[in-house]
XYZ file of C-alpha atoms in Angstrom:
87
model
C -87.866 13.944 95.019
C -90.866 14.159 92.267
C -93.896 15.782 93.719
C -97.416 16.296 92.353
C -99.831 18.535 94.344
C -103.472 18.635 93.810
C -105.800 20.900 95.657
C -109.312 21.902 96.194
C -109.378 25.149 97.745
C -112.178 27.562 98.498
C -112.269 30.363 95.770
C -111.556 32.887 98.597
C -108.011 31.548 98.895
C -107.291 29.747 95.834
C -105.328 32.676 93.979
C -103.014 33.005 97.002
C -102.412 28.990 96.971
C -101.755 29.200 93.236
C -99.399 32.022 93.557
C -97.457 30.336 96.450
C -97.112 26.899 94.602
C -95.877 28.634 91.473
C -92.731 29.801 93.546
C -91.782 25.948 93.850
C -93.493 23.926 91.171
C -94.765 24.026 87.564
C -98.505 24.772 87.190
C -99.529 22.035 84.820
C -103.405 22.329 85.021
C -106.069 23.838 87.115
C -105.243 22.881 90.695
C -102.506 20.611 89.815
C -98.670 21.261 90.110
C -95.616 19.130 89.625
C -91.904 19.195 89.829
C -88.581 18.333 91.701
C -88.382 19.283 95.328
C -85.692 18.579 97.990
C -87.216 17.073 101.381
C -86.607 20.499 102.996
C -88.411 22.249 100.218
C -91.425 20.007 100.483
C -91.570 20.589 104.221
C -91.685 24.311 103.543
C -94.410 24.000 100.917
C -96.434 21.926 103.228
C -96.120 24.388 106.137
C -96.846 27.299 103.756
C -99.985 25.471 102.447
C -101.248 24.951 105.980
C -100.905 28.650 106.610
C -102.992 29.627 103.532
C -105.734 26.998 103.884
C -108.702 26.312 106.062
C -108.292 22.759 106.969
C -111.912 22.481 107.696
C -113.037 23.543 104.071
C -110.003 22.854 101.872
C -108.105 19.798 100.736
C -104.537 19.249 99.415
C -103.247 15.926 98.123
C -99.444 15.412 97.734
C -98.074 12.604 95.855
C -94.097 12.146 96.001
C -91.648 9.750 94.887
C -87.957 9.499 94.920
C -88.002 7.740 91.432
C -88.505 11.099 89.324
C -86.627 9.294 86.613
C -89.120 6.524 86.338
C -92.160 8.976 86.039
C -94.193 8.902 82.873
C -96.646 11.493 81.886
C -99.170 11.225 79.008
C -101.097 14.195 77.905
C -104.393 13.684 75.937
C -105.810 16.924 74.689
C -104.528 20.447 75.310
C -101.311 20.741 77.147
C -102.069 23.617 79.664
C -98.490 23.616 81.084
C -97.159 24.783 77.655
C -99.585 27.662 77.869
C -98.197 28.977 81.148
C -94.451 28.850 79.982
C -95.309 31.884 77.724
C -95.966 34.046 81.055
């Protein structure tokens, strides 16, 4: 399934969340990840995020669709995802 994750995490925890999500998805912009995950992988990602975040302060939004081939992305301005591919 195609997944987009957007997060608003306290700066004390944001580096850990960023590092964690990079293991599973493509970092496309500050606080935004996208990519293909299986149902089991998504379940694992959710579980890991819950351990890293404080649910009283932090927020994570997950968009998912089984129609990844019908997904359209348009970038206006700097494509930050291309910058991270150099790493």
